[in-house]
Structures are given as C-alpha cells and as structure tokens.
Amino acid sequence: MTTDLAELGELAEALATEAGELVEEMRAPLAIDGLEANATTKSSPGDLVTAADRAAERAIIDGIVATRPTDAILGEEGGQRAGTSGVRWLVDPIDGTTNYVYDIASYSVSIAAEVDGVLSVGVVYNPKTDTMFSGLIGSGARRNGVTISCSTASDLGTALVATGFGYVAERRRGQAEVLAHLLPEIRDIRRFGSAALDLCAIACGQVDAYYERGLNPWDLAAGTVIAREAGATVGDLRGGQPSPEFVLAANPALFLELRERLTDLAADQRP
Ligand code: IPD
C-alpha cells in the first residue's frame, strides 16, 4: 500500500468535504427541534455530541477502510481500528460541536494521517464557510489552495492569543486562573471553540499564538501539521511534542517567551 503523502492528502480532503456536506444536511433538524432533542452529552453537561458527529465519523471511517483497508484509525466518537500499513488516521468528525449545535460558524471536520508515527498530513474543513485548510509535511500549508503563513509579530504585549477550555469544572477553574494572569499581559484573547480551527488561525496569521491544556489527539493532529507547515512552532511546555497534556503553537518569534510565561504559571500542571 502506497504512503504517497499527496494521495493521503487528497483522500483526506475528499472525505472531509463529504463529511462536511453530511454535517450541514443534518443541521437542519437541529434548528427546528432544538438542542435537547438532538444532542446528548459525554464527559460533562457541556460536552455535546450529536447524531451528525457519529454519522460523519462513520462516513469518514468507511471511506478510509474502502480505500486503505490496512491503515489504523482513531476517531473521537469511538471509531478505532488496528492496522499494518504504518499509516494511522486521526479523525474528529466535528471539532467544535458546541458551535455546531448553536449554529456558530466555527466548527470543522479534522482529519490527520501519521506515517510511521510522524504527523504528516492534516486537513481541517469548515463546512459552514466552505474553507479547506491543508498541510503536508515538507510541502507547506494552504487555505483553499492558496499558500498561507503564520504571523511574524514578536512582542508578547501586543500578541493576539487564542485558547480553549476543557469540559470539566476543576480543569476550567485552573485554566481561568492562568488566563487571569496572562490576559493583562497580551493584546487580547480569542476563544473560537474549535482547536483545529485555532491551529489554522495560527497558520494564516489571524492569531499570533494558541495554547490549551487537555485536548485529545484527534483535536490537535491535523491542525498541528497545518500550523507547522505555515511556519509556526508547535509543542508542549517541556520541549516535547504537542500532547493532551499541553499544546502551545506560536510564531517562532513568540514561542519561547510565551512558553516561559506559561511555565511560570504552571499551565500544564493544574488539574
Ligand atoms: C473541543 C474544541 C474546543 C476545545 C475543547 C475540545 P470538540 O472539541 O476543540 O475548542 O476547547 O477542548 O474538546 O469536543 O468540539 O470535538
């Protein structure tokens, strides 16, 4: 089985487009019948999941299996498969489900492929705005086919910083404490509500940095490839790879200073 990255990227874009269409079609009843009838919760009352999350993940997994039956898969809504090809897909069928439910145009289908354990392909598609972000390791990042790059701003005091919050109350309290210290020291904060799109916002210079504690691998995988290919640095607070413990993405001129500040605030050590 080929591991041609361009082919993996084309498959990811096709599947993200198809899943995005399904997600948009399935939103109509939500608008008519309302939240209670159409969404249930997972880890906390704030952690929503809809029939569209499940149907989109099913469609993506079916599409991968039909084309590449020996690849491994990890999906947010429980889709998991072992593989033998060295390729593993990480799938978030709707990243930003809360926005989807409330009809706020910041949600995305996020599909990444790791090759031999290395994040190599990332596709993040916002079906509401019909915006496709893509990145292939070593080949740059694109928004609707046009090359994008991260900002060059180097002053933390005037940096626009995106972040997000977990679903569990105790974690949120810790995240709010970090934010209470950081907010007076930067230009402003943005909370868009889709980690995958936050990382794409870094990639196209809409924000200068993004950090969050407690993401899942499927939230951050595709956006990490895209942000890196746009020139951003993406890691944790200890010199390692981004992980559920912590992800910090920033243009290289800001990364170390912000990492130091977040380390001082113990941002990766709170609940
Ligand atoms: C969530 C979003 C949100 C982030 C949360 C994630 P979901 O993903 O990415 O921006 O702050 O931590 O869990 O639940 O909508 O797939």
mmCIF file of C-alpha atoms and ligand atoms in Angstrom:
data_model
loop_
_atom_site.group_PDB
_atom_site.id
_atom_site.type_symbol
_atom_site.label_atom_id
_atom_site.label_comp_id
_atom_site.label_asym_id
_atom_site.label_seq_id
_atom_site.Cartn_x
_atom_site.Cartn_y
_atom_site.Cartn_z
ATOM 1 C CA MET A 1 0.000 0.000 0.000
ATOM 2 C CA THR A 2 1.412 3.406 -1.032
ATOM 3 C CA THR A 3 2.203 6.059 1.542
ATOM 4 C CA ASP A 4 2.398 8.850 -1.035
ATOM 5 C CA LEU A 5 1.596 11.914 1.077
ATOM 6 C CA ALA A 6 -0.152 13.780 -1.732
ATOM 7 C CA GLU A 7 -2.508 10.818 -2.200
ATOM 8 C CA LEU A 8 -3.229 10.682 1.529
ATOM 9 C CA GLY A 9 -3.917 14.414 1.459
ATOM 10 C CA GLU A 10 -6.310 14.079 -1.485
ATOM 11 C CA LEU A 11 -8.195 11.289 0.273
ATOM 12 C CA ALA A 12 -8.412 13.346 3.477
ATOM 13 C CA GLU A 13 -9.758 16.367 1.579
ATOM 14 C CA ALA A 14 -12.346 14.265 -0.263
ATOM 15 C CA LEU A 15 -13.534 12.618 2.963
ATOM 16 C CA ALA A 16 -13.622 15.928 4.859
ATOM 17 C CA THR A 17 -15.702 17.501 2.084
ATOM 18 C CA GLU A 18 -18.132 14.574 2.052
ATOM 19 C CA ALA A 19 -18.425 14.560 5.855
ATOM 20 C CA GLY A 20 -18.877 18.339 5.844
ATOM 21 C CA GLU A 21 -21.823 18.043 3.441
ATOM 22 C CA LEU A 22 -23.408 15.419 5.675
ATOM 23 C CA VAL A 23 -22.894 17.580 8.764
ATOM 24 C CA GLU A 24 -24.562 20.562 7.079
ATOM 25 C CA GLU A 25 -27.510 18.448 5.877
ATOM 26 C CA MET A 26 -28.009 17.074 9.375
ATOM 27 C CA ARG A 27 -28.051 20.524 10.963
ATOM 28 C CA ALA A 28 -31.478 21.448 9.616
ATOM 29 C CA PRO A 29 -33.484 19.317 12.092
ATOM 30 C CA LEU A 30 -31.337 20.711 14.910
ATOM 31 C CA ALA A 31 -32.519 24.207 14.069
ATOM 32 C CA ILE A 32 -36.146 23.057 14.008
ATOM 33 C CA ASP A 33 -36.332 20.722 17.026
ATOM 34 C CA GLY A 34 -33.681 22.372 19.201
ATOM 35 C CA LEU A 35 -30.769 21.215 21.263
ATOM 36 C CA GLU A 36 -32.480 18.930 23.757
ATOM 37 C CA ALA A 37 -33.968 16.730 21.066
ATOM 38 C CA ASN A 38 -30.766 16.360 19.091
ATOM 39 C CA ALA A 39 -27.714 16.423 21.305
ATOM 40 C CA THR A 40 -26.575 14.287 24.214
ATOM 41 C CA THR A 41 -23.607 14.818 26.499
ATOM 42 C CA LYS A 42 -20.385 12.922 27.144
ATOM 43 C CA SER A 43 -17.817 13.815 29.852
ATOM 44 C CA SER A 44 -19.841 16.683 31.392
ATOM 45 C CA PRO A 45 -23.119 18.550 30.740
ATOM 46 C CA GLY A 46 -21.120 20.893 28.475
ATOM 47 C CA ASP A 47 -19.597 18.137 26.322
ATOM 48 C CA LEU A 48 -22.106 17.749 23.494
ATOM 49 C CA VAL A 49 -22.377 15.043 20.855
ATOM 50 C CA THR A 50 -24.930 14.841 18.054
ATOM 51 C CA ALA A 51 -26.077 12.247 15.552
ATOM 52 C CA ALA A 52 -24.094 14.235 12.994
ATOM 53 C CA ASP A 53 -20.814 13.657 14.894
ATOM 54 C CA ARG A 54 -21.459 9.910 14.767
ATOM 55 C CA ALA A 55 -22.685 9.779 11.177
ATOM 56 C CA ALA A 56 -19.781 11.893 9.895
ATOM 57 C CA GLU A 57 -17.233 9.736 11.704
ATOM 58 C CA ARG A 58 -18.859 6.603 10.275
ATOM 59 C CA ALA A 59 -18.712 8.043 6.741
ATOM 60 C CA ILE A 60 -15.035 9.017 7.116
ATOM 61 C CA ILE A 61 -14.050 5.644 8.540
ATOM 62 C CA ASP A 62 -15.979 3.776 5.838
ATOM 63 C CA GLY A 63 -14.206 5.878 3.212
ATOM 64 C CA ILE A 64 -10.768 5.137 4.667
ATOM 65 C CA VAL A 65 -11.462 1.415 5.020
ATOM 66 C CA ALA A 66 -12.812 1.169 1.458
ATOM 67 C CA THR A 67 -9.668 2.783 0.029
ATOM 68 C CA ARG A 68 -6.975 1.757 2.502
ATOM 69 C CA PRO A 69 -8.098 -1.340 4.407
ATOM 70 C CA THR A 70 -4.793 -1.910 6.217
ATOM 71 C CA ASP A 71 -4.483 1.553 7.824
ATOM 72 C CA ALA A 72 -5.100 2.141 11.543
ATOM 73 C CA ILE A 73 -7.771 4.636 12.648
ATOM 74 C CA LEU A 74 -8.531 6.578 15.841
ATOM 75 C CA GLY A 75 -11.780 8.566 15.868
ATOM 76 C CA GLU A 76 -13.333 10.825 18.508
ATOM 77 C CA GLU A 77 -16.659 9.011 18.588
ATOM 78 C CA GLY A 78 -15.158 5.615 19.304
ATOM 79 C CA GLY A 79 -14.063 4.539 15.844
ATOM 80 C CA GLN A 80 -10.897 2.541 16.339
ATOM 81 C CA ARG A 81 -9.066 0.066 14.102
ATOM 82 C CA ALA A 82 -5.670 -1.546 14.222
ATOM 83 C CA GLY A 83 -3.605 -1.516 11.029
ATOM 84 C CA THR A 84 -0.455 -2.906 9.442
ATOM 85 C CA SER A 85 0.460 -0.292 6.791
ATOM 86 C CA GLY A 86 2.287 2.186 9.076
ATOM 87 C CA VAL A 87 -0.409 4.819 8.429
ATOM 88 C CA ARG A 88 -2.746 5.879 11.249
ATOM 89 C CA TRP A 89 -5.640 8.284 10.730
ATOM 90 C CA LEU A 90 -6.856 10.604 13.487
ATOM 91 C CA VAL A 91 -10.417 11.745 12.910
ATOM 92 C CA ASP A 92 -12.511 14.415 14.605
ATOM 93 C CA PRO A 93 -15.809 14.435 12.689
ATOM 94 C CA ILE A 94 -16.929 17.749 14.225
ATOM 95 C CA ASP A 95 -14.364 19.731 16.187
ATOM 96 C CA GLY A 96 -16.361 22.483 17.840
ATOM 97 C CA THR A 97 -19.596 20.566 18.399
ATOM 98 C CA THR A 98 -20.915 23.285 20.732
ATOM 99 C CA ASN A 99 -20.620 25.843 17.927
ATOM 100 C CA TYR A 100 -22.284 23.396 15.536
ATOM 101 C CA VAL A 101 -25.228 22.951 17.876
ATOM 102 C CA TYR A 102 -25.597 26.703 18.404
ATOM 103 C CA ASP A 103 -25.058 27.458 14.697
ATOM 104 C CA ILE A 104 -21.889 29.484 15.244
ATOM 105 C CA ALA A 105 -19.718 29.239 12.134
ATOM 106 C CA SER A 106 -16.595 27.918 13.838
ATOM 107 C CA TYR A 107 -16.582 24.137 13.601
ATOM 108 C CA SER A 108 -14.651 21.778 11.417
ATOM 109 C CA VAL A 109 -14.021 18.277 10.188
ATOM 110 C CA SER A 110 -10.448 17.404 11.146
ATOM 111 C CA ILE A 111 -8.546 14.506 9.558
ATOM 112 C CA ALA A 112 -4.837 13.782 10.009
ATOM 113 C CA ALA A 113 -2.560 10.950 8.942
ATOM 114 C CA GLU A 114 0.534 9.804 10.782
ATOM 115 C CA VAL A 115 3.079 7.836 8.791
ATOM 116 C CA ASP A 116 5.304 5.595 10.920
ATOM 117 C CA GLY A 117 4.327 7.647 13.966
ATOM 118 C CA VAL A 118 5.088 11.038 12.371
ATOM 119 C CA LEU A 119 2.232 13.503 11.859
ATOM 120 C CA SER A 120 2.452 14.020 8.100
ATOM 121 C CA VAL A 121 -0.903 15.072 6.635
ATOM 122 C CA GLY A 122 -3.519 17.441 8.018
ATOM 123 C CA VAL A 123 -6.856 18.586 6.636
ATOM 124 C CA VAL A 124 -9.291 20.856 8.508
ATOM 125 C CA TYR A 125 -12.510 21.720 6.690
ATOM 126 C CA ASN A 126 -15.061 24.280 7.881
ATOM 127 C CA PRO A 127 -18.236 23.240 6.035
ATOM 128 C CA LYS A 128 -20.166 26.294 7.178
ATOM 129 C CA THR A 129 -17.769 28.720 5.472
ATOM 130 C CA ASP A 130 -16.538 26.197 2.861
ATOM 131 C CA THR A 131 -12.919 26.753 3.902
ATOM 132 C CA MET A 132 -10.402 23.951 3.411
ATOM 133 C CA PHE A 133 -7.067 24.094 5.241
ATOM 134 C CA SER A 134 -4.448 21.512 4.306
ATOM 135 C CA GLY A 135 -0.846 20.716 5.099
ATOM 136 C CA LEU A 136 1.599 18.041 4.015
ATOM 137 C CA ILE A 137 4.868 17.675 5.857
ATOM 138 C CA GLY A 138 7.604 19.381 3.841
ATOM 139 C CA SER A 139 5.167 20.932 1.335
ATOM 140 C CA GLY A 140 3.659 23.943 3.118
ATOM 141 C CA ALA A 141 0.136 24.804 4.219
ATOM 142 C CA ARG A 142 -2.806 26.049 2.186
ATOM 143 C CA ARG A 143 -6.221 27.650 2.648
ATOM 144 C CA ASN A 144 -8.486 26.859 -0.298
ATOM 145 C CA GLY A 145 -5.370 26.059 -2.329
ATOM 146 C CA VAL A 146 -3.502 29.273 -1.537
ATOM 147 C CA THR A 147 -0.269 29.098 0.486
ATOM 148 C CA ILE A 148 -0.542 30.562 3.997
ATOM 149 C CA SER A 149 1.989 31.541 6.641
ATOM 150 C CA CYS A 150 1.949 32.436 10.319
ATOM 151 C CA SER A 151 2.431 35.946 11.691
ATOM 152 C CA THR A 152 5.839 37.443 12.480
ATOM 153 C CA ALA A 153 4.782 39.581 15.479
ATOM 154 C CA SER A 154 7.425 39.290 18.182
ATOM 155 C CA ASP A 155 6.014 41.369 21.050
ATOM 156 C CA LEU A 156 4.045 39.375 23.610
ATOM 157 C CA GLY A 157 2.425 42.573 24.886
ATOM 158 C CA THR A 158 0.661 43.072 21.554
ATOM 159 C CA ALA A 159 0.054 39.406 20.727
ATOM 160 C CA LEU A 160 -3.438 38.114 19.960
ATOM 161 C CA VAL A 161 -3.686 34.724 21.658
ATOM 162 C CA ALA A 162 -6.316 32.028 21.178
ATOM 163 C CA THR A 163 -7.107 29.442 23.815
ATOM 164 C CA GLY A 164 -9.783 26.945 24.775
ATOM 165 C CA PHE A 165 -11.223 25.329 27.860
ATOM 166 C CA GLY A 166 -11.906 21.733 28.852
ATOM 167 C CA TYR A 167 -15.302 20.388 29.802
ATOM 168 C CA VAL A 168 -14.691 19.518 33.449
ATOM 169 C CA ALA A 169 -15.249 22.207 36.110
ATOM 170 C CA GLU A 170 -11.998 21.732 38.020
ATOM 171 C CA ARG A 171 -9.901 21.962 34.863
ATOM 172 C CA ARG A 172 -11.755 25.105 33.827
ATOM 173 C CA ARG A 173 -11.011 26.738 37.158
ATOM 174 C CA GLY A 174 -7.283 26.169 36.609
ATOM 175 C CA GLN A 175 -7.497 27.420 33.016
ATOM 176 C CA ALA A 176 -9.297 30.556 34.183
ATOM 177 C CA GLU A 177 -6.558 31.209 36.766
ATOM 178 C CA VAL A 178 -3.853 31.026 34.100
ATOM 179 C CA LEU A 179 -5.879 33.328 31.882
ATOM 180 C CA ALA A 180 -6.411 35.838 34.699
ATOM 181 C CA HIS A 181 -2.626 36.300 34.842
ATOM 182 C CA LEU A 182 -1.969 36.249 31.106
ATOM 183 C CA LEU A 183 -4.797 38.437 29.823
ATOM 184 C CA PRO A 184 -3.439 41.745 31.196
ATOM 185 C CA GLU A 185 -0.054 40.965 29.609
ATOM 186 C CA ILE A 186 -1.170 40.473 25.971
ATOM 187 C CA ARG A 187 -3.274 42.301 23.363
ATOM 188 C CA ASP A 188 -6.333 40.084 23.823
ATOM 189 C CA ILE A 189 -7.713 36.560 23.929
ATOM 190 C CA ARG A 190 -9.865 34.745 21.366
ATOM 191 C CA ARG A 191 -11.923 31.618 22.158
ATOM 192 C CA PHE A 192 -13.154 30.317 18.809
ATOM 193 C CA GLY A 193 -14.325 26.919 20.104
ATOM 194 C CA SER A 194 -12.580 24.554 17.682
ATOM 195 C CA ALA A 195 -8.989 23.636 18.497
ATOM 196 C CA ALA A 196 -8.417 22.509 14.908
ATOM 197 C CA LEU A 197 -9.507 25.923 13.613
ATOM 198 C CA ASP A 198 -7.449 27.668 16.330
ATOM 199 C CA LEU A 199 -4.361 25.969 14.915
ATOM 200 C CA CYS A 200 -5.402 27.015 11.404
ATOM 201 C CA ALA A 201 -5.851 30.586 12.692
ATOM 202 C CA ILE A 202 -2.172 30.451 13.717
ATOM 203 C CA ALA A 203 -1.325 29.086 10.279
ATOM 204 C CA CYS A 204 -2.837 32.035 8.445
ATOM 205 C CA GLY A 205 -1.714 34.754 10.874
ATOM 206 C CA GLN A 206 -5.174 35.507 12.306
ATOM 207 C CA VAL A 207 -3.764 34.998 15.793
ATOM 208 C CA ASP A 208 -0.148 35.061 16.973
ATOM 209 C CA ALA A 209 -0.357 32.162 19.418
ATOM 210 C CA TYR A 210 -2.669 29.460 20.749
ATOM 211 C CA TYR A 211 -2.463 27.284 23.826
ATOM 212 C CA GLU A 212 -4.696 24.757 25.540
ATOM 213 C CA ARG A 213 -4.435 22.042 28.159
ATOM 214 C CA GLY A 214 -6.366 18.797 27.905
ATOM 215 C CA LEU A 215 -7.041 18.356 24.196
ATOM 216 C CA ASN A 216 -7.468 14.926 22.675
ATOM 217 C CA PRO A 217 -5.140 13.617 19.929
ATOM 218 C CA TRP A 218 -7.869 13.998 17.254
ATOM 219 C CA ASP A 219 -8.450 17.672 18.195
ATOM 220 C CA LEU A 220 -4.867 18.697 17.602
ATOM 221 C CA ALA A 221 -3.352 16.348 14.993
ATOM 222 C CA ALA A 222 -4.409 17.895 11.666
ATOM 223 C CA GLY A 223 -4.092 21.492 12.863
ATOM 224 C CA THR A 224 -0.568 20.789 14.140
ATOM 225 C CA VAL A 225 0.612 19.743 10.661
ATOM 226 C CA ILE A 226 -1.020 22.806 9.100
ATOM 227 C CA ALA A 227 0.386 25.267 11.671
ATOM 228 C CA ARG A 228 3.888 23.795 11.397
ATOM 229 C CA GLU A 229 3.832 23.858 7.623
ATOM 230 C CA ALA A 230 2.824 27.542 7.826
ATOM 231 C CA GLY A 231 5.988 28.222 9.832
ATOM 232 C CA ALA A 232 4.640 28.070 13.391
ATOM 233 C CA THR A 233 6.317 26.209 16.238
ATOM 234 C CA VAL A 234 4.038 23.674 17.934
ATOM 235 C CA GLY A 235 4.976 21.790 21.093
ATOM 236 C CA ASP A 236 4.300 21.344 24.781
ATOM 237 C CA LEU A 237 5.849 23.374 27.621
ATOM 238 C CA ARG A 238 8.783 20.986 28.156
ATOM 239 C CA GLY A 239 10.406 20.833 24.744
ATOM 240 C CA GLY A 240 8.297 17.871 23.605
ATOM 241 C CA GLN A 241 5.609 17.200 21.028
ATOM 242 C CA PRO A 242 2.133 18.711 21.496
ATOM 243 C CA SER A 243 0.016 16.295 23.501
ATOM 244 C CA PRO A 244 -3.163 16.060 25.545
ATOM 245 C CA GLU A 245 -1.096 17.455 28.439
ATOM 246 C CA PHE A 246 -0.494 20.720 26.643
ATOM 247 C CA VAL A 247 -0.300 22.302 23.232
ATOM 248 C CA LEU A 248 1.354 25.643 22.542
ATOM 249 C CA ALA A 249 1.504 26.943 18.973
ATOM 250 C CA ALA A 250 3.023 30.289 18.117
ATOM 251 C CA ASN A 251 5.058 32.028 15.531
ATOM 252 C CA PRO A 252 8.725 31.275 16.260
ATOM 253 C CA ALA A 253 9.402 34.857 17.405
ATOM 254 C CA LEU A 254 6.930 34.444 20.305
ATOM 255 C CA PHE A 255 7.084 30.753 21.122
ATOM 256 C CA LEU A 256 9.896 30.691 23.706
ATOM 257 C CA GLU A 257 8.751 33.792 25.598
ATOM 258 C CA LEU A 258 5.172 32.544 25.830
ATOM 259 C CA ARG A 259 6.349 29.064 26.779
ATOM 260 C CA GLU A 260 8.365 30.559 29.627
ATOM 261 C CA ARG A 261 5.403 32.621 30.840
ATOM 262 C CA LEU A 262 3.012 29.645 30.711
ATOM 263 C CA THR A 263 5.602 27.510 32.513
ATOM 264 C CA ASP A 264 5.856 30.152 35.261
ATOM 265 C CA LEU A 265 2.077 29.979 35.563
ATOM 266 C CA ALA A 266 2.244 26.146 35.822
ATOM 267 C CA ALA A 267 -0.251 25.990 32.988
ATOM 268 C CA ASP A 268 0.441 22.301 32.330
ATOM 269 C CA GLN A 269 0.429 21.278 35.985
ATOM 270 C CA ARG A 270 -3.008 22.311 37.074
ATOM 271 C CA PRO A 271 -5.880 19.778 37.141
HETATM 272 C C1 IPD B 1 -13.356 20.801 21.610
HETATM 273 C C2 IPD B 1 -12.951 22.041 20.854
HETATM 274 C C3 IPD B 1 -12.710 23.209 21.775
HETATM 275 C C4 IPD B 1 -11.681 22.884 22.820
HETATM 276 C C5 IPD B 1 -12.085 21.641 23.590
HETATM 277 C C6 IPD B 1 -12.287 20.472 22.611
HETATM 278 P P1 IPD B 1 -14.970 19.010 20.440
HETATM 279 O O1 IPD B 1 -13.517 19.703 20.739
HETATM 280 O O2 IPD B 1 -11.781 21.792 20.110
HETATM 281 O O3 IPD B 1 -12.233 24.338 21.102
HETATM 282 O O4 IPD B 1 -11.558 23.976 23.698
HETATM 283 O O5 IPD B 1 -11.029 21.352 24.473
HETATM 284 O O6 IPD B 1 -12.645 19.331 23.320
HETATM 285 O O7 IPD B 1 -15.423 18.436 21.762
HETATM 286 O O8 IPD B 1 -15.869 20.064 19.954
HETATM 287 O O9 IPD B 1 -14.632 17.983 19.413
#
